[in-house]
Amino acid sequence: MTKREWRPIKEYEDILFDFYNGIARITINRPRYRNAFTPTTTSEMSDALRLCREMEEVSVVVLTGAGDKAFCSGGDQNVKGKGGYIGKDGVPRLNVLDVQKQIRSIPKPVIAMVNGYAIGGGHVLHVVCDLTIASDNAIFGQTGPRVGSFDAGFGSSYLARIVGQKKAREIWFLCRQYNAQEALEMGLVNRVVPFDRLEDEVVEWAETMMQHSPLALRMIKAGLNAELDGQAGIQELAGDATMLYYLTEEAQEGKAAFLEKRKPDFKKFPKLP
Ligand code: S0N
């Protein structure tokens, strides 16, 4: 594996958040619990994703887990209470759902770098990422119906879009585990590599995307989401269209005319067929 200088972006309790050459990396750092997440973990991930969206220098986001055993084993069962996962404030939350939505809506590619178990809510996290690169020791699966939980949102419907309805039902109803090769064969991951090559492969994929038009990638992501995400997906795509419109002279004429207290002259702009 190539040695890279990842520069810390911000300090957190449960995650590491660092940067290398246009890539922001969010690492769930609870290897003692197979990188299970608590409300603290997910609120920190949420904050890091917000920064990834804001930071001009971030082109691609990578999500991974610390160590060589797990990407993420889902919600931490030690803090699971009635109504959700109990945080330090004693309030039950299901705030991993906010993280899922952020991964989906951030206008930059997100790669899941799966370095071991991706189980339960941890499996859903890789499912909602745009791309998944897995090491050959990775294991995938849902456990919900076995341990008293389920994700009937993206974790089911988007999973079914990826692997098909029959396979998605098998994954959820039987709670089996699938190795990396099986995941590749069902289209659940994009590439499987030896563990030692995982970071190199992910960085190569990120660097390839960084050579391409970021706006084109953004519009493709929004378009692929829009088909599945209903009004929320259309809102994202429409927001991007508005952003592009604001960059045109035609939109600026409207604003300028208002501020100059004159009638706008929209006739001069082309109406392309
Ligand atoms: C990951 C597994 C398969 C790894 O097995 P392995 O390698 O044999 O290790 P273990 O000895 O089992 O584990 C090592 C230590 O880590 C602890 N640990 C592992 N996973 C968790 C966990 N999820 N929570 C707390 N602790 C965990 C072990 O207990 C062990 O500790 P010690 O050494 O003290 O014994 C295996 O560990 C495994 O099967 N883990 C549990 C997987 C699981 O069932 N996860 C929870 C699934 N449910 C969810 O994720 C909730 C769904 C959800 O997130 C959600 C859905 C919709 C809406 C909202 C939510 C939401 O929760 O927010």
Short mmCIF file of C-alpha atoms and ligand atoms in Angstrom, two decimals:
data_model
loop_
_atom_site.label_atom_id
_atom_site.label_comp_id
_atom_site.label_asym_id
_atom_site.label_seq_id
_atom_site.Cartn_x
_atom_site.Cartn_y
_atom_site.Cartn_z
CA MET A 1 0.00 0.00 0.00
CA THR A 2 1.23 3.49 -0.86
CA LYS A 3 2.01 5.61 2.21
CA ARG A 4 -0.06 8.78 2.17
CA GLU A 5 -0.06 11.83 4.45
CA TRP A 6 -3.70 12.15 5.50
CA ARG A 7 -4.13 15.55 7.18
CA PRO A 8 -6.65 15.75 10.07
CA ILE A 9 -9.54 18.13 9.33
CA LYS A 10 -11.29 18.11 12.71
CA GLU A 11 -11.04 16.20 15.98
CA TYR A 12 -13.99 14.10 17.14
CA GLU A 13 -14.64 11.49 19.81
CA ASP A 14 -15.91 8.53 17.74
CA ILE A 15 -14.71 9.24 14.22
CA LEU A 16 -11.53 10.28 12.44
CA PHE A 17 -11.90 12.91 9.76
CA ASP A 18 -8.96 13.57 7.46
CA PHE A 19 -8.00 14.78 4.01
CA TYR A 20 -5.67 13.83 1.18
CA ASN A 21 -5.48 15.34 -2.29
CA GLY A 22 -9.17 16.26 -2.73
CA ILE A 23 -10.45 13.28 -0.75
CA ALA A 24 -12.12 13.61 2.67
CA ARG A 25 -12.13 10.40 4.68
CA ILE A 26 -14.57 9.68 7.51
CA THR A 27 -13.51 6.70 9.62
CA ILE A 28 -15.79 5.23 12.28
CA ASN A 29 -13.26 4.72 15.06
CA ARG A 30 -14.81 2.22 17.49
CA PRO A 31 -12.95 -0.99 16.52
CA ARG A 32 -13.56 -2.41 20.03
CA TYR A 33 -17.26 -2.69 19.05
CA ARG A 34 -16.69 -3.57 15.39
CA ASN A 35 -17.31 0.12 14.65
CA ALA A 36 -20.91 0.05 15.87
CA PHE A 37 -22.38 3.54 15.99
CA THR A 38 -23.95 5.45 18.88
CA PRO A 39 -25.86 8.75 18.61
CA THR A 40 -22.52 10.49 19.23
CA THR A 41 -20.93 8.64 16.29
CA THR A 42 -23.74 9.50 13.92
CA SER A 43 -24.00 13.14 14.96
CA GLU A 44 -20.23 13.46 14.40
CA MET A 45 -20.57 11.80 10.98
CA SER A 46 -23.34 14.23 10.20
CA ASP A 47 -21.14 17.19 11.13
CA ALA A 48 -18.23 15.83 9.05
CA LEU A 49 -20.52 15.32 6.04
CA ARG A 50 -21.79 18.89 6.42
CA LEU A 51 -18.17 20.08 6.30
CA CYS A 52 -17.48 17.87 3.24
CA ARG A 53 -20.34 19.61 1.48
CA GLU A 54 -19.08 23.08 2.41
CA MET A 55 -15.37 22.53 1.74
CA GLU A 56 -14.44 23.60 -1.80
CA GLU A 57 -11.28 21.51 -1.70
CA VAL A 58 -13.22 18.27 -1.06
CA SER A 59 -14.15 16.53 -4.32
CA VAL A 60 -14.79 12.96 -3.13
CA VAL A 61 -15.81 11.56 0.26
CA VAL A 62 -14.69 8.16 1.56
CA LEU A 63 -16.48 6.38 4.39
CA THR A 64 -14.72 3.54 6.21
CA GLY A 65 -14.14 1.84 9.56
CA ALA A 66 -11.02 1.62 11.71
CA GLY A 67 -8.97 -1.58 11.76
CA ASP A 68 -9.12 -4.73 9.67
CA LYS A 69 -12.26 -6.38 11.06
CA ALA A 70 -15.22 -4.11 10.44
CA PHE A 71 -16.54 -1.31 8.30
CA CYS A 72 -19.51 -0.91 10.68
CA SER A 73 -21.65 -3.37 12.66
CA GLY A 74 -24.69 -1.07 12.87
CA GLY A 75 -26.31 0.49 15.88
CA ASP A 76 -24.50 -0.09 19.19
CA GLN A 77 -26.68 -2.61 20.99
CA ASN A 78 -25.34 -1.45 24.36
CA VAL A 79 -27.17 1.88 24.03
CA LYS A 80 -30.28 0.65 22.25
CA GLY A 81 -33.30 1.63 24.29
CA LYS A 82 -36.98 2.16 23.78
CA GLY A 83 -37.52 4.55 20.87
CA GLY A 84 -33.98 4.51 19.55
CA TYR A 85 -30.33 4.65 20.58
CA ILE A 86 -29.82 6.54 23.85
CA GLY A 87 -27.23 9.30 23.69
CA LYS A 88 -25.35 11.06 26.48
CA ASP A 89 -28.33 13.37 26.91
CA GLY A 90 -30.57 10.39 27.70
CA VAL A 91 -32.68 11.00 24.58
CA PRO A 92 -33.42 8.08 22.21
CA ARG A 93 -32.54 8.87 18.60
CA LEU A 94 -32.42 7.17 15.16
CA ASN A 95 -30.11 9.83 13.77
CA VAL A 96 -28.26 7.46 11.43
CA LEU A 97 -31.19 8.23 9.13
CA ASP A 98 -29.91 11.83 8.85
CA VAL A 99 -26.48 10.48 7.88
CA GLN A 100 -28.05 8.29 5.19
CA LYS A 101 -29.88 11.29 3.73
CA GLN A 102 -26.72 13.39 3.78
CA ILE A 103 -24.68 10.72 1.97
CA ARG A 104 -27.39 10.60 -0.65
CA SER A 105 -27.77 14.34 -1.12
CA ILE A 106 -24.19 15.62 -0.85
CA PRO A 107 -23.38 16.75 -4.41
CA LYS A 108 -20.08 14.84 -4.50
CA PRO A 109 -19.35 11.13 -4.98
CA VAL A 110 -19.22 9.09 -1.75
CA ILE A 111 -17.25 5.82 -1.76
CA ALA A 112 -17.76 3.16 0.91
CA MET A 113 -14.34 1.61 1.60
CA VAL A 114 -15.52 -1.66 3.17
CA ASN A 115 -12.68 -3.18 5.17
CA GLY A 116 -14.50 -5.98 7.02
CA TYR A 117 -18.00 -6.57 8.37
CA ALA A 118 -20.74 -4.31 6.97
CA ILE A 119 -23.66 -5.52 9.06
CA GLY A 120 -27.09 -4.19 10.07
CA GLY A 121 -27.23 -0.39 10.01
CA GLY A 122 -23.56 -0.56 8.92
CA HIS A 123 -24.61 -2.48 5.83
CA VAL A 124 -27.19 0.20 5.06
CA LEU A 125 -24.47 2.85 5.27
CA HIS A 126 -22.50 1.21 2.44
CA VAL A 127 -25.73 0.64 0.46
CA VAL A 128 -26.50 4.38 0.41
CA CYS A 129 -22.98 5.33 -0.71
CA ASP A 130 -22.57 5.96 -4.45
CA LEU A 131 -19.86 3.33 -4.87
CA THR A 132 -18.53 0.46 -2.75
CA ILE A 133 -15.00 -0.91 -2.92
CA ALA A 134 -14.49 -3.89 -0.63
CA SER A 135 -11.51 -5.82 0.63
CA ASP A 136 -11.55 -9.59 0.17
CA ASN A 137 -12.28 -10.14 3.90
CA ALA A 138 -15.49 -8.06 3.77
CA ILE A 139 -18.74 -9.65 4.95
CA PHE A 140 -22.16 -8.18 4.21
CA GLY A 141 -25.58 -8.71 5.74
CA GLN A 142 -28.64 -7.46 7.59
CA THR A 143 -29.49 -8.71 11.07
CA GLY A 144 -32.59 -6.66 11.92
CA PRO A 145 -35.29 -9.35 12.13
CA ARG A 146 -32.89 -11.45 14.25
CA VAL A 147 -31.99 -8.71 16.74
CA GLY A 148 -35.23 -6.73 16.90
CA SER A 149 -34.82 -3.92 14.36
CA PHE A 150 -35.28 -3.14 10.69
CA ASP A 151 -34.66 -0.40 8.15
CA ALA A 152 -37.62 -0.23 5.80
CA GLY A 153 -36.31 2.97 4.19
CA PHE A 154 -33.25 3.20 1.93
CA GLY A 155 -31.97 0.04 3.64
CA SER A 156 -34.75 -1.94 1.95
CA SER A 157 -36.04 -0.02 -1.04
CA TYR A 158 -32.70 1.17 -2.37
CA LEU A 159 -31.14 -2.22 -1.60
CA ALA A 160 -33.84 -3.80 -3.79
CA ARG A 161 -33.00 -1.37 -6.60
CA ILE A 162 -29.40 -2.59 -6.41
CA VAL A 163 -29.76 -6.35 -6.02
CA GLY A 164 -33.39 -6.90 -7.09
CA GLN A 165 -36.52 -7.59 -5.05
CA LYS A 166 -36.01 -11.32 -4.53
CA LYS A 167 -32.43 -10.94 -3.32
CA ALA A 168 -33.30 -7.98 -1.06
CA ARG A 169 -36.05 -10.04 0.57
CA GLU A 170 -33.62 -12.94 1.01
CA ILE A 171 -31.05 -10.63 2.63
CA TRP A 172 -33.59 -9.22 5.09
CA PHE A 173 -35.76 -12.27 5.76
CA LEU A 174 -32.96 -14.80 6.26
CA CYS A 175 -30.30 -12.52 7.85
CA ARG A 176 -27.47 -14.47 6.22
CA GLN A 177 -23.96 -13.20 5.69
CA TYR A 178 -22.41 -12.86 2.22
CA ASN A 179 -18.72 -12.76 1.41
CA ALA A 180 -17.12 -10.16 -0.83
CA GLN A 181 -17.23 -12.34 -3.93
CA GLU A 182 -20.94 -13.05 -3.44
CA ALA A 183 -21.57 -9.34 -2.92
CA LEU A 184 -19.73 -8.61 -6.17
CA GLU A 185 -21.76 -11.18 -8.06
CA MET A 186 -25.06 -9.65 -6.89
CA GLY A 187 -23.96 -6.13 -7.85
CA LEU A 188 -23.84 -4.97 -4.24
CA VAL A 189 -20.23 -3.78 -4.57
CA ASN A 190 -18.26 -2.32 -7.46
CA ARG A 191 -14.89 -3.97 -6.91
CA VAL A 192 -13.16 -6.42 -4.55
CA VAL A 193 -9.44 -6.16 -3.89
CA PRO A 194 -6.94 -7.70 -1.43
CA PHE A 195 -7.05 -5.93 1.95
CA ASP A 196 -3.60 -4.38 1.43
CA ARG A 197 -4.74 -2.78 -1.83
CA LEU A 198 -8.01 -1.34 -0.51
CA GLU A 199 -6.88 2.23 0.12
CA ASP A 200 -4.87 2.39 -3.14
CA GLU A 201 -7.87 1.21 -5.13
CA VAL A 202 -10.23 3.70 -3.48
CA VAL A 203 -7.80 6.57 -4.03
CA GLU A 204 -7.42 5.55 -7.69
CA TRP A 205 -11.20 5.58 -8.19
CA ALA A 206 -11.45 8.95 -6.45
CA GLU A 207 -8.60 10.40 -8.53
CA THR A 208 -10.21 9.16 -11.74
CA MET A 209 -13.48 10.90 -10.82
CA MET A 210 -11.55 14.05 -9.89
CA GLN A 211 -10.29 14.28 -13.48
CA HIS A 212 -13.92 14.54 -14.62
CA SER A 213 -16.28 17.51 -14.54
CA PRO A 214 -17.53 17.94 -10.95
CA LEU A 215 -20.73 19.56 -12.20
CA ALA A 216 -21.40 16.64 -14.53
CA LEU A 217 -20.89 14.19 -11.64
CA ARG A 218 -23.16 16.31 -9.43
CA MET A 219 -25.97 16.37 -12.02
CA ILE A 220 -25.69 12.63 -12.68
CA LYS A 221 -25.89 11.88 -8.94
CA ALA A 222 -28.92 14.17 -8.58
CA GLY A 223 -30.57 12.61 -11.65
CA LEU A 224 -30.00 9.05 -10.47
CA ASN A 225 -31.38 10.00 -7.04
CA ALA A 226 -34.36 11.91 -8.46
CA GLU A 227 -35.81 8.87 -10.16
CA LEU A 228 -36.00 7.08 -6.81
CA ASP A 229 -36.39 9.79 -4.20
CA GLY A 230 -39.73 11.35 -5.17
CA GLN A 231 -40.28 15.02 -4.32
CA ALA A 232 -37.06 15.17 -2.27
CA GLY A 233 -35.07 13.90 -5.27
CA ILE A 234 -36.76 16.32 -7.63
CA GLN A 235 -36.04 19.15 -5.20
CA GLU A 236 -32.31 18.32 -5.30
CA LEU A 237 -32.19 18.14 -9.07
CA ALA A 238 -34.25 21.34 -9.34
CA GLY A 239 -31.93 23.06 -6.85
CA ASP A 240 -28.98 22.22 -9.08
CA ALA A 241 -30.87 23.56 -12.11
CA THR A 242 -31.55 26.81 -10.21
CA MET A 243 -27.88 27.07 -9.25
CA LEU A 244 -26.90 26.71 -12.93
CA TYR A 245 -29.58 29.24 -13.98
CA TYR A 246 -28.22 31.78 -11.50
CA LEU A 247 -24.88 31.50 -13.27
CA THR A 248 -26.41 32.71 -16.57
CA GLU A 249 -26.60 36.29 -17.82
CA GLU A 250 -30.32 35.76 -18.37
CA ALA A 251 -30.91 35.26 -14.63
CA GLN A 252 -28.59 38.15 -13.79
CA GLU A 253 -30.57 40.45 -16.11
CA GLY A 254 -33.67 39.84 -13.97
CA LYS A 255 -31.88 40.80 -10.78
CA ALA A 256 -30.06 43.77 -12.36
CA ALA A 257 -33.31 45.18 -13.81
CA PHE A 258 -35.00 44.96 -10.41
CA LEU A 259 -32.12 46.73 -8.64
CA GLU A 260 -31.84 49.37 -11.43
CA LYS A 261 -35.63 49.91 -11.34
CA ARG A 262 -36.07 49.23 -15.07
CA LYS A 263 -37.91 46.67 -17.16
CA PRO A 264 -35.83 43.52 -17.75
CA ASP A 265 -34.78 42.85 -21.34
CA PHE A 266 -35.02 39.06 -21.68
CA LYS A 267 -35.49 39.26 -25.47
CA LYS A 268 -31.76 39.28 -26.13
CA PHE A 269 -31.25 35.78 -24.75
CA PRO A 270 -31.39 32.74 -27.05
CA LYS A 271 -34.27 30.27 -26.94
CA LEU A 272 -32.39 27.17 -28.05
CA PRO A 273 -34.53 24.48 -29.70
C1 S0N B 1 -20.29 -7.78 13.32
C2 S0N B 1 -20.16 -9.20 13.85
C3 S0N B 1 -20.70 -10.21 12.83
C4 S0N B 1 -18.66 -9.47 14.11
O1 S0N B 1 -18.48 -10.73 14.69
P1 S0N B 1 -17.06 -11.11 15.40
O2 S0N B 1 -15.94 -10.71 14.52
O3 S0N B 1 -17.18 -12.52 15.83
O4 S0N B 1 -16.95 -10.13 16.67
P2 S0N B 1 -17.77 -10.16 18.03
O5 S0N B 1 -17.04 -10.96 19.04
O6 S0N B 1 -19.19 -10.51 17.81
O7 S0N B 1 -17.72 -8.61 18.41
C5 S0N B 1 -16.57 -8.05 19.02
C6 S0N B 1 -17.06 -7.12 20.10
O8 S0N B 1 -17.81 -6.09 19.47
C7 S0N B 1 -19.10 -6.04 20.06
N1 S0N B 1 -20.07 -5.63 19.02
C8 S0N B 1 -20.15 -6.04 17.75
N2 S0N B 1 -21.18 -5.47 17.12
C9 S0N B 1 -21.78 -4.67 18.04
C10 S0N B 1 -22.93 -3.83 18.00
N3 S0N B 1 -23.66 -3.64 16.87
N4 S0N B 1 -23.26 -3.17 19.11
C11 S0N B 1 -22.53 -3.31 20.23
N5 S0N B 1 -21.45 -4.10 20.33
C12 S0N B 1 -21.08 -4.77 19.26
C13 S0N B 1 -19.38 -7.44 20.53
O9 S0N B 1 -20.40 -7.45 21.49
C14 S0N B 1 -18.03 -7.84 21.05
O10 S0N B 1 -17.87 -7.30 22.33
P3 S0N B 1 -17.26 -8.19 23.55
O11 S0N B 1 -15.81 -8.40 23.15
O12 S0N B 1 -17.40 -7.35 24.75
O13 S0N B 1 -18.02 -9.46 23.59
C15 S0N B 1 -20.93 -9.40 15.17
O14 S0N B 1 -20.29 -8.66 16.18
C16 S0N B 1 -22.35 -9.00 15.11
O15 S0N B 1 -23.20 -9.73 14.60
N6 S0N B 1 -22.65 -7.80 15.65
C17 S0N B 1 -24.00 -7.31 15.81
C18 S0N B 1 -24.55 -6.85 14.47
C19 S0N B 1 -25.91 -6.27 14.67
O16 S0N B 1 -26.86 -6.99 14.92
N7 S0N B 1 -26.03 -4.93 14.58
C20 S0N B 1 -27.20 -4.20 14.89
C21 S0N B 1 -28.20 -4.26 13.74
N8 S0N B 1 -29.19 -3.27 13.93
C22 S0N B 1 -28.96 -2.05 13.55
O17 S0N B 1 -27.94 -1.68 13.05
C23 S0N B 1 -30.10 -1.13 13.81
C24 S0N B 1 -30.73 -0.61 12.53
C25 S0N B 1 -30.53 0.84 12.38
O18 S0N B 1 -29.44 1.27 12.50
C26 S0N B 1 -31.68 1.70 12.05
C27 S0N B 1 -32.59 1.31 11.10
C28 S0N B 1 -33.61 2.14 10.71
C29 S0N B 1 -33.77 3.33 11.33
C30 S0N B 1 -32.84 3.74 12.29
C31 S0N B 1 -31.82 2.91 12.65
C32 S0N B 1 -30.91 3.32 13.75
O19 S0N B 1 -30.53 2.43 14.50
O20 S0N B 1 -30.57 4.49 13.88
#
